[in-house]
XYZ file of C-alpha atoms in Angstrom:
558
model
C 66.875 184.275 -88.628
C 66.032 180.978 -86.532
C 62.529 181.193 -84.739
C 62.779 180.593 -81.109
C 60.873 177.414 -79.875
C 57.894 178.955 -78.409
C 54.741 178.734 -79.981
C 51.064 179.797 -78.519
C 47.843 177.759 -79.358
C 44.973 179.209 -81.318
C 43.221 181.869 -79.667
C 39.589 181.676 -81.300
C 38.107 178.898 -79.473
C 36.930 180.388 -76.010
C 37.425 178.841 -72.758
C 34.719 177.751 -70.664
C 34.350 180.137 -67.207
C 31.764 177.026 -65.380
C 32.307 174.782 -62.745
C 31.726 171.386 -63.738
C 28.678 170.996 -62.354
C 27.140 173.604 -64.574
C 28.615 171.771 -67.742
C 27.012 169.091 -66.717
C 23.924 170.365 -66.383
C 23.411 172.801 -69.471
C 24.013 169.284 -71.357
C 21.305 167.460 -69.497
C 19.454 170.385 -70.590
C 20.078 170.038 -74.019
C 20.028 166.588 -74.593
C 17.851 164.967 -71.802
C 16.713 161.554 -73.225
C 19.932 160.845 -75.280
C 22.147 158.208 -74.279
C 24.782 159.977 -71.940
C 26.704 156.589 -69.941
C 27.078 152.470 -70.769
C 28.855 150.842 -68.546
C 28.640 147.499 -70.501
C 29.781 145.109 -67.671
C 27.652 146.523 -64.600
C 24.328 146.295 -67.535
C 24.099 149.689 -67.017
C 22.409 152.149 -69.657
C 21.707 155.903 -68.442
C 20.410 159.111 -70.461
C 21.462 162.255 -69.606
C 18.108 162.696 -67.211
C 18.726 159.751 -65.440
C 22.623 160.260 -65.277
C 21.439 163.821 -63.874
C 19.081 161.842 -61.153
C 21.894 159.889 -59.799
C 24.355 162.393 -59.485
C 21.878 164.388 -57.862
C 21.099 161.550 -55.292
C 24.661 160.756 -54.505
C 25.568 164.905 -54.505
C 22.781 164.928 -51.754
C 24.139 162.042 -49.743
C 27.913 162.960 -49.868
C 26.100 166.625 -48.132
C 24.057 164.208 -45.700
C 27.514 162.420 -44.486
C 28.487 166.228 -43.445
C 31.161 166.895 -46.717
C 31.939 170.451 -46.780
C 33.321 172.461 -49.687
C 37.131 171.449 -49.876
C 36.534 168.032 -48.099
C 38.383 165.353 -49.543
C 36.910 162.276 -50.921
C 38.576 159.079 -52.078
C 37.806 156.904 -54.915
C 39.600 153.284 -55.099
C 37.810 151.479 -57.713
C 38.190 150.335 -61.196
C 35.827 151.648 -64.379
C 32.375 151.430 -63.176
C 29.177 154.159 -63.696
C 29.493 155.049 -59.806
C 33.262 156.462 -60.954
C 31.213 158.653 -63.239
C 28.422 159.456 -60.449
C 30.560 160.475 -57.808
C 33.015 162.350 -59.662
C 29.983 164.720 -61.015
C 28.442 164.879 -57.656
C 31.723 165.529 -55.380
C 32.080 168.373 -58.395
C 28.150 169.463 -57.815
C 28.928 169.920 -53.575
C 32.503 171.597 -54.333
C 34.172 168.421 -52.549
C 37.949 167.518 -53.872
C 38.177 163.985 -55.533
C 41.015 162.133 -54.770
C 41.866 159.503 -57.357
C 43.440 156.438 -55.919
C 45.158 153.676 -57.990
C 43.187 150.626 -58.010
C 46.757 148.463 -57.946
C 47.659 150.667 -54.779
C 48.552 148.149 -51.957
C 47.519 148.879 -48.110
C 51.107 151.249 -47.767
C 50.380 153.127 -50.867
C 46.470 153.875 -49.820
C 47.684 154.571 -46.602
C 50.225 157.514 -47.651
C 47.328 159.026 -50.064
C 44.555 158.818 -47.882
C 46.873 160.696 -45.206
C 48.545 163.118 -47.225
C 45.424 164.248 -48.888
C 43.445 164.859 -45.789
C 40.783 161.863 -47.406
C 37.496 162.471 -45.050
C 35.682 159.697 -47.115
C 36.774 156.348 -48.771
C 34.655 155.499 -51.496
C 35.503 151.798 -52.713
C 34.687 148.994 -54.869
C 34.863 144.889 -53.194
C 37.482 143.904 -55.272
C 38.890 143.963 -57.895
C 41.762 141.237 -60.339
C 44.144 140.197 -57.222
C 43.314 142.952 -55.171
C 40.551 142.508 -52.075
C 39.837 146.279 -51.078
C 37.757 144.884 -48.242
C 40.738 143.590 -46.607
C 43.068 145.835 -47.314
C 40.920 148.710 -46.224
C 39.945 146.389 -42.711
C 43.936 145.763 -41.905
C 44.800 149.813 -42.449
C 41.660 150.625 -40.554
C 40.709 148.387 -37.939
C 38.560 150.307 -36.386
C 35.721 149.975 -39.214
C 34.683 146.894 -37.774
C 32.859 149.002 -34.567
C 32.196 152.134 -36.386
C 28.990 153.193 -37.411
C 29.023 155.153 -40.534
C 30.714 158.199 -40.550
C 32.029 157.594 -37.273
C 35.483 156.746 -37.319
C 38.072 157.096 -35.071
C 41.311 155.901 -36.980
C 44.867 156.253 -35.552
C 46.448 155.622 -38.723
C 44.289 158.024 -40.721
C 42.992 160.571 -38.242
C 40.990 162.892 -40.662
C 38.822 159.824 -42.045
C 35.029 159.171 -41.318
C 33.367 156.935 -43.587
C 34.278 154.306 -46.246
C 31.444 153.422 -48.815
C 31.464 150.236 -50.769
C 30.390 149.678 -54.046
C 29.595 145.842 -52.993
C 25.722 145.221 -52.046
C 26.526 143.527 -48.460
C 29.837 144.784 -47.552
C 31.263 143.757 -44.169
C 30.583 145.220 -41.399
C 31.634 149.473 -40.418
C 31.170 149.750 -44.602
C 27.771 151.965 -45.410
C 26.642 150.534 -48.867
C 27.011 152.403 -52.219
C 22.914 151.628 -52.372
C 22.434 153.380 -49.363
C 23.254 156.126 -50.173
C 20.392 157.291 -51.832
C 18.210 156.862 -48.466
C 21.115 159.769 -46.983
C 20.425 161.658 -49.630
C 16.256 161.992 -48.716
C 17.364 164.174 -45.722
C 19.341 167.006 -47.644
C 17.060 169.051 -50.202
C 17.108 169.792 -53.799
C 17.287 173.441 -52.768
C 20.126 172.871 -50.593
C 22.230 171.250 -53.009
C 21.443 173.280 -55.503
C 22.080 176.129 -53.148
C 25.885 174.698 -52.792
C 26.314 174.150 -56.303
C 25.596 177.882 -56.850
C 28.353 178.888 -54.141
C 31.225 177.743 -56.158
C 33.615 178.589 -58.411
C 35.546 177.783 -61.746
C 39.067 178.380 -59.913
C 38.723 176.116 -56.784
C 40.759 172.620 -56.579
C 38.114 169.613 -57.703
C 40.635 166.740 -58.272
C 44.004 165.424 -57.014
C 45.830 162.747 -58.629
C 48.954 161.234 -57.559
C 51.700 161.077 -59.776
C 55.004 158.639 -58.811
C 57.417 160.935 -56.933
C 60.848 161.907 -58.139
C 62.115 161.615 -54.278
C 60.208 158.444 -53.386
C 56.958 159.843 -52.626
C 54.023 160.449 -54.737
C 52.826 164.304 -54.728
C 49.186 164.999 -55.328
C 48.600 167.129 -58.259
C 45.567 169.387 -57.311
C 43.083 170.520 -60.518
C 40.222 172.945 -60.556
C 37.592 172.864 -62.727
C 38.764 175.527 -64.875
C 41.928 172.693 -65.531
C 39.923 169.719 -66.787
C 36.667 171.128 -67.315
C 38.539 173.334 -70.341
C 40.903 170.484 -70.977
C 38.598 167.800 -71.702
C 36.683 170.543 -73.945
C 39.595 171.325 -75.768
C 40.606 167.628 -76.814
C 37.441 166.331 -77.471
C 36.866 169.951 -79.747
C 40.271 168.776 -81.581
C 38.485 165.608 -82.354
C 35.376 166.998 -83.564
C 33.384 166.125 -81.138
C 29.239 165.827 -81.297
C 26.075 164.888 -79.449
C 26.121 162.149 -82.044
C 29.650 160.502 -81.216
C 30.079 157.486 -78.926
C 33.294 157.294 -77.245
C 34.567 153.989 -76.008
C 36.914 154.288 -73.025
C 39.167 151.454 -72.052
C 41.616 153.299 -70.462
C 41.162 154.075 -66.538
C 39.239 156.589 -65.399
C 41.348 157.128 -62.422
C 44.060 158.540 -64.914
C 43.558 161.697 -66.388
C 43.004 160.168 -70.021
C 39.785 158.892 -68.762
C 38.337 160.941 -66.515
C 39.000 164.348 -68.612
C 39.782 163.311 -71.843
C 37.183 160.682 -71.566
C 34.073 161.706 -69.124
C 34.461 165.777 -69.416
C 35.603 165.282 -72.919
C 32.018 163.745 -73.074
C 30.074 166.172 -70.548
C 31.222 169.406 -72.703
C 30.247 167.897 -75.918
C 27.275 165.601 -75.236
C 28.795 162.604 -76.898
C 27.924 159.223 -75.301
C 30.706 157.513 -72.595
C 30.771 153.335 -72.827
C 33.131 151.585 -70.476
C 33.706 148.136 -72.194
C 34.809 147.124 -68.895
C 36.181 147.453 -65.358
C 40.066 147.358 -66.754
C 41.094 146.881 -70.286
C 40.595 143.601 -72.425
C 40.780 143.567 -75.801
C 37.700 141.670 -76.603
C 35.514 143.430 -74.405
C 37.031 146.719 -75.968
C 36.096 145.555 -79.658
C 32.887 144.330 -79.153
C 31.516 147.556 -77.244
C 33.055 149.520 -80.653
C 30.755 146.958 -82.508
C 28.019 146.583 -80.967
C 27.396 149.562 -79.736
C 28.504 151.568 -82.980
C 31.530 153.057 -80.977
C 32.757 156.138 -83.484
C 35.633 157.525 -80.880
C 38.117 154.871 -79.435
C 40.938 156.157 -76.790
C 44.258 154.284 -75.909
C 48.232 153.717 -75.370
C 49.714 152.140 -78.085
C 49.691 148.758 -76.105
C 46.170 148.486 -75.901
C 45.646 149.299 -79.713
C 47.932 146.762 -80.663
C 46.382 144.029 -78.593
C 43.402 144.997 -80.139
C 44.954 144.872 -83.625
C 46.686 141.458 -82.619
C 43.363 139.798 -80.958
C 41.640 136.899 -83.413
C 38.349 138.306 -82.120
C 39.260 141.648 -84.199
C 38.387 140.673 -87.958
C 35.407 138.830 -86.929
C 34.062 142.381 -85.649
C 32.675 145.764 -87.408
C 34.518 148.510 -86.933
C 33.335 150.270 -89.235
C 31.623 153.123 -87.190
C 34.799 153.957 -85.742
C 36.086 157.807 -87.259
C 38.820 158.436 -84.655
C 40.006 159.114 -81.382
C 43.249 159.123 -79.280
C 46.296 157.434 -78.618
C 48.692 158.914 -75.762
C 50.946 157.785 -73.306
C 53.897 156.316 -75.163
C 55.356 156.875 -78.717
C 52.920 155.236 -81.026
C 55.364 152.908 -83.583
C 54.486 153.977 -87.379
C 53.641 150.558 -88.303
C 50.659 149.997 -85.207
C 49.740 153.872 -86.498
C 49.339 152.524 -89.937
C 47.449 149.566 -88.709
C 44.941 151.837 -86.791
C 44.235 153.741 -89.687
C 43.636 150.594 -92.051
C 42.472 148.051 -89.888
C 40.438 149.904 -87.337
C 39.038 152.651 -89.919
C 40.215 155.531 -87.622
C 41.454 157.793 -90.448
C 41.509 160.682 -87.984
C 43.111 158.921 -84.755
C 45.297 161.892 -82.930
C 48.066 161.988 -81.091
C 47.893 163.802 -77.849
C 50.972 164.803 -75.133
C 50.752 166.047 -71.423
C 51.322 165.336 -68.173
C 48.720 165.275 -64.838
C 49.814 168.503 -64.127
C 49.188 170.522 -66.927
C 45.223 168.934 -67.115
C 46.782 166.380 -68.965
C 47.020 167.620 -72.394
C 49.029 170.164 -74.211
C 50.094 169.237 -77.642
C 48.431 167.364 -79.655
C 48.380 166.412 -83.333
C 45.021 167.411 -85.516
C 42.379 165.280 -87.848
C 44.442 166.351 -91.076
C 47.876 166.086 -89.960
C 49.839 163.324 -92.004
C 50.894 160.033 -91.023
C 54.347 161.082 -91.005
C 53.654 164.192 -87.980
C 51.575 161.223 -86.116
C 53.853 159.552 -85.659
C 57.141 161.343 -85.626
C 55.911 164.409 -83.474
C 53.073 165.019 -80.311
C 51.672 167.842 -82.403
C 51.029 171.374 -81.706
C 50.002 173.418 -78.592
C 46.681 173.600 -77.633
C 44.198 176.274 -77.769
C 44.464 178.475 -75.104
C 48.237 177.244 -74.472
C 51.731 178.484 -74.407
C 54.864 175.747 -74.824
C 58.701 176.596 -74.585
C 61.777 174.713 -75.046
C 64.750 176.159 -72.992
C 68.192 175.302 -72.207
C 69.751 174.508 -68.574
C 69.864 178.270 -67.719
C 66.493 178.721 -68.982
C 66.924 180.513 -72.051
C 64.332 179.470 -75.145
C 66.369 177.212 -77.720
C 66.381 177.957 -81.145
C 63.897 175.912 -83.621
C 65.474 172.504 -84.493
C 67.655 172.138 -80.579
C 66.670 170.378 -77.689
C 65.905 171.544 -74.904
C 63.135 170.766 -71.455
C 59.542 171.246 -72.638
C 57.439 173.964 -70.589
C 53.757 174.781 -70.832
C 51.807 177.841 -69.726
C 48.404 178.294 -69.232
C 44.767 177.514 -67.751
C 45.599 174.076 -67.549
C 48.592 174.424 -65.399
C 47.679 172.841 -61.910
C 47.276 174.640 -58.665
C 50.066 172.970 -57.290
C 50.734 170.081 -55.083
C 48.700 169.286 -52.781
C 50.692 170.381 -49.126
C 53.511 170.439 -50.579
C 54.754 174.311 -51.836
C 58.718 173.282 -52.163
C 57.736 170.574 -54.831
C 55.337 173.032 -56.320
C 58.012 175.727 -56.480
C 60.363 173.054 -58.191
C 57.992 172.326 -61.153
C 56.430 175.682 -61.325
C 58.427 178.528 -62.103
C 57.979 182.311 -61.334
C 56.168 182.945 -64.674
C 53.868 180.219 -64.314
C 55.779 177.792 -66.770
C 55.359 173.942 -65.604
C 58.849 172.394 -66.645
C 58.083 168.819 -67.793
C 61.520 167.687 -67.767
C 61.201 166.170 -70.881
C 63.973 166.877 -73.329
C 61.971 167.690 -76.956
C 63.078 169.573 -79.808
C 60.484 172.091 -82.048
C 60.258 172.607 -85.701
C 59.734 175.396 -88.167
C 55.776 174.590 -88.169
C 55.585 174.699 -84.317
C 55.370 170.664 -84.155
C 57.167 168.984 -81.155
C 58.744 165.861 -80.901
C 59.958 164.565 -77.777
C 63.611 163.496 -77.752
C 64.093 161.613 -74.193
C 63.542 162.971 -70.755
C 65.670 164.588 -68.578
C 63.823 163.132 -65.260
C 64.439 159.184 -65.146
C 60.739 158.497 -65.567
C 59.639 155.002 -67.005
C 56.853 155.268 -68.689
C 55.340 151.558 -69.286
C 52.094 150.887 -70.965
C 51.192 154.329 -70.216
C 51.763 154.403 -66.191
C 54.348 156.715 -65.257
C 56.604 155.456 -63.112
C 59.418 157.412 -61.188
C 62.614 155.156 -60.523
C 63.505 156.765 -56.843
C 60.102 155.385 -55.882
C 60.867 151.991 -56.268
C 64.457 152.178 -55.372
C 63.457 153.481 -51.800
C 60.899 150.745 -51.538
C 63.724 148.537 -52.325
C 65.588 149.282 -49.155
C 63.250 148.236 -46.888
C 64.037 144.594 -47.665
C 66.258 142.984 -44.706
C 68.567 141.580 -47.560
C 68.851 144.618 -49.979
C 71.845 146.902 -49.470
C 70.992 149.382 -52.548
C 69.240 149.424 -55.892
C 68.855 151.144 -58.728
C 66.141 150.987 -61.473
C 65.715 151.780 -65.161
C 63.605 151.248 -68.018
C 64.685 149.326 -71.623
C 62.694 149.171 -74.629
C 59.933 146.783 -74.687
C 57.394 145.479 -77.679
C 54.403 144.960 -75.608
C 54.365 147.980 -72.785
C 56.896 150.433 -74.467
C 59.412 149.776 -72.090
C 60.106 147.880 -68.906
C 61.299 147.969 -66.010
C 65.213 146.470 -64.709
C 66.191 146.510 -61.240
C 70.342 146.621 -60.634
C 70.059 144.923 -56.638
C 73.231 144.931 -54.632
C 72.610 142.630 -51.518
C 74.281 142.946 -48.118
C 76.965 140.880 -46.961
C 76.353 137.416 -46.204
C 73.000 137.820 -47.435
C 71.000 135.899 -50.348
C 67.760 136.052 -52.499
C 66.899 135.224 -55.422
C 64.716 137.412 -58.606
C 61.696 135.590 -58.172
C 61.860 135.901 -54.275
C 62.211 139.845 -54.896
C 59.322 139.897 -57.381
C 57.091 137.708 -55.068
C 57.830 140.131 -52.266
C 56.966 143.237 -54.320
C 53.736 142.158 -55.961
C 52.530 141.629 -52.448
C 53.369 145.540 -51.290
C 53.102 147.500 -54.566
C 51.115 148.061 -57.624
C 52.300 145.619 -60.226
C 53.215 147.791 -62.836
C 56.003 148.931 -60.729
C 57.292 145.545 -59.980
C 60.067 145.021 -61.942
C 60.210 142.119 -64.492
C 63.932 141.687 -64.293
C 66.559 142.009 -61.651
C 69.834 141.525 -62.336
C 72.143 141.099 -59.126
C 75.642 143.201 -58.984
C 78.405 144.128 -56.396
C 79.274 147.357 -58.312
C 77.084 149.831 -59.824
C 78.733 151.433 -63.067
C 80.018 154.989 -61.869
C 81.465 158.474 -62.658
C 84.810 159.177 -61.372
C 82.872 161.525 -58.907
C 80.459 158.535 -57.643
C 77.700 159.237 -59.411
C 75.750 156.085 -60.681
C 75.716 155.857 -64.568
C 72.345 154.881 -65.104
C 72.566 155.003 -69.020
C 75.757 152.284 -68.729
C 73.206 150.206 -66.961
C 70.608 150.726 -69.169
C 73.075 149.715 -72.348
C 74.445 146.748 -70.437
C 70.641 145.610 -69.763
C 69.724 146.333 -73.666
C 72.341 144.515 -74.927
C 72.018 141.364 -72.191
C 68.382 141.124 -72.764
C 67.467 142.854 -76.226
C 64.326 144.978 -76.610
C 61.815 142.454 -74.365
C 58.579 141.638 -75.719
């Protein structure tokens, strides 16, 4: 008789019942005067001691601005060691860090910052095309006046502060520096005294993810989520106090700040950020230089890594293995990495923000074949189901929607319980609408997904979103958006735009008019213009007519 497709992780690895801040500190216990951060392009070197006397500082100061347990604080910056800092310290003083997209326009910030309730703004100058500055001036005029912690904002009525990362910010701005001054008035005791008065259970994080009905909805993690989750990973990839990770990927996703940092914190192994985003270069000479043994990625950074002329002229030699996640991984790159990039080991991992992120992932002996065929098996500690549309389990071998169970399932999202109810079910299953199919050993391998989700170069990107922000333009009557297959990002992103009467514009026009309002990875890179969307007889749009019509106009883009 055929198993049914539901498979529960190993059971003998424990789970960790601390709050984050108590991870953190049994390791600066253990290891002290080991190398715990790099942040190769700020200079920056920091053992676990020191790390632990920064955090401390900034936990102090984030109590001396008045941040209460459950008080949202926002971070807009790319990879830098404050990242690190604060999201420790907001952990230490039981504060809920809200992860902002560093491509997020003024519109975008503005609906995070509001919807989460942000009582701080913590931000860097700038950053590639984007001022922060200026942006954060223009949605919050009233900075300018302000003293610190002061603010009176019409637009964001629950905001008090912004901190910037820059040395001489503008004016209304209290410096990153500053902070540590703030901190002289709170006490060790104190802090230590709030540190003590949390939990493992209470919320600690809220990422966005791109929303299915044009809005993003903040997934809110506790400790207990990414505090075990990052344990669990880095525990699949044999992680020691002698390993040094190298994390390219941004720390305002969950693949670097729990996968990456708490990965880290639980197993004492050395974080290096080659730099504030991702460049290839910079990404190969940290692994060389500074002996890098753990590397993390999508499958487009590891093949502009493979593809860079800097590459051979490097040693990579240290490298053992690490993690590549957020699109299907090609077998020929997965060869590559094995070969070319000595990571013998390199893993496959699968999730999503709300389940912590990870819950299947492939292990250090699996072949190359399950690498890159499958997402692996379920996690320790985890439960995973593939049903049918009435929500009865499939047999092993049919497709079905992927569901996880477990510690790692979020709270929910953030002020918003009819969403929540949506992807959470009664039992506590998180339905990833993803359509995957299971085998006899319990491996999973995703087949397509069920939601319209784009997923390019690892960003997750929710068509509705971008269609809505479509309308707003005076000359756009509808659109609809899909994704094609692409060489370089996994796939891209088409926009079908259907103009009103009497009205004109032209593709670049449209691009130039998005990359000035959203983040660019949602901009799409080709719009085709139509009259007539291809439909069902009952008026539904047939959005995998458009996406054949678009493969075979364009071919698989590079």
């Amino acid at each position: 008789m055929t198993q049914p497709s539901y498979t529960r992780g190993r059971q003998d690895r424990p789970l960790l019942t601390q709050t984050i801040g108590q991870a953190f500190d049994a390791t600066v216990a253990r290891l002290g005067e080991q190398e715990a951060l790099v942040a190769r392009h700020q200079r920056l070197r920091y053992s676990w001691r020191q790390l632990a006397e920064q955090v401390e500082s900034c936990a102090r100061a984030l109590m001396a601005l008045g941040i209460e347990t459950g008080d949202r604080v926002g971070i807009w910056a790319p990879n830098c060691a404050q990242w690190c800092i604060l999201q420790v310290a907001t952990a230490k003083v039981g504060a809920i860090l809200v992860n902002v997209n560093p491509a997020y326009r003024v519109g975008e910030l503005e609906y995070v910052l509001r919807q989460s309730g942000c009582s701080w703004l913590v931000c860097a100058d700038a950053f590639k095309h984007s001022d922060y500055h200026a942006m954060a001036q223009a949605l919050v005029p009233e900075l300018a006046t302000a003293a610190p912690g002061q603010i009176s904002s019409a637009a964001l009525p629950a905001l008090r502060g912004v901190v910037s990362l820059a040395n001489d910010p503008p004016a209304g701005f209290l410096p990153w520096e500053a902070l540590a001054t703030w901190g002289m008035s709170v006490s060790r005791e104190a802090c230590t005294a709030r540190q003590n008065s949390l939990h493992f259970d209470q919320p600690v994080n809220i990422q966005y993810t791109s929303g299915t009905t044009g809005a993003p909805k903040g997934a809110t993690l506790s400790h207990y989520n990414i505090l075990n989750n990052g344990f669990m990973v880095g525990a699949s990839l044999g992680l020691t106090a002698h390993d040094r990770m190298v994390i390219p990927v941004p720390l305002y996703h969950c693949f670097g700040m729990v996968m990456g940092n708490l990965g880290c914190i639980t197993h004492g192994t050395t974080m290096i950020y080659p730099g504030d985003g991702f460049d290839a270069e910079l990404a190969l000479r940290a692994v060389a230089e500074e002996r890098g043994t753990i590397l993390y990625g999508v499958p487009t950074m590891f093949i502009a890594m493979l593809d860079h002329p800097a590459r051979q002229r490097m040693d990579l030699s240290s490298l053992r293995s690490g993690i590549m996640a957020g699109a299907t991984c090609p077998i020929e790159v997965m060869r590559r990495v094995i070969d070319q990039m000595h990571m013998a080991q390199v893993q496959i991992a699968y999730g999503m923000t709300e389940t912590s992120p990870v819950s299947l992932q492939t292990g250090p002996d699996d072949d190359l074949e399950l690498r890159v065929t499958t997402v692996g098996r379920t996690q320790p500690q985890l439960e995973s189901k593939i049903i049918d549309p009435q929500g009865a389990t499939v047999a092993r071998g049919e497709t079905g929607e992927l569901c996880t169970r477990g510690y790692s399932v979020m709270l929910g999202y953030w002020d918003n319980p009819e969403a929540t109810a949506s992807a959470i079910d009664a039992a506590g299953w998180m339905h990833s609408g993803d359509l995957a199919v299971m085998d006899e050993a319990g491996y999973v391998r995703i087949v397509g997904r069920n939601k319209d989700m784009i997923i390019r170069g690892g960003e997750n990107i929710y068509p509705r979103e971008i269609e809505e922000f479509f309308y707003t333009h005076p000359a756009v009557a509808d659109a609809q958006v899909i994704g094609i297959p692409c060489s370089r990002y996994g796939e891209d992103i088409v926009a079908w735009v259907k103009l009103h009467p009497g009205h004109q514009a032209t593709a670049e026009e449209l691009q130039a008019w998005c990359k000035s309002r959203i983040a660019h990875y949602k901009v799409p890179r080709h719009i085709r213009f139509v009259d007539e969307f291809p439909m069902t007889v009952t008026g539904k749009v047939q959005k995998f007519r458009m996406r054949e019509i678009s493969v075979a106009e364009l071919g698989r883009v590079e």
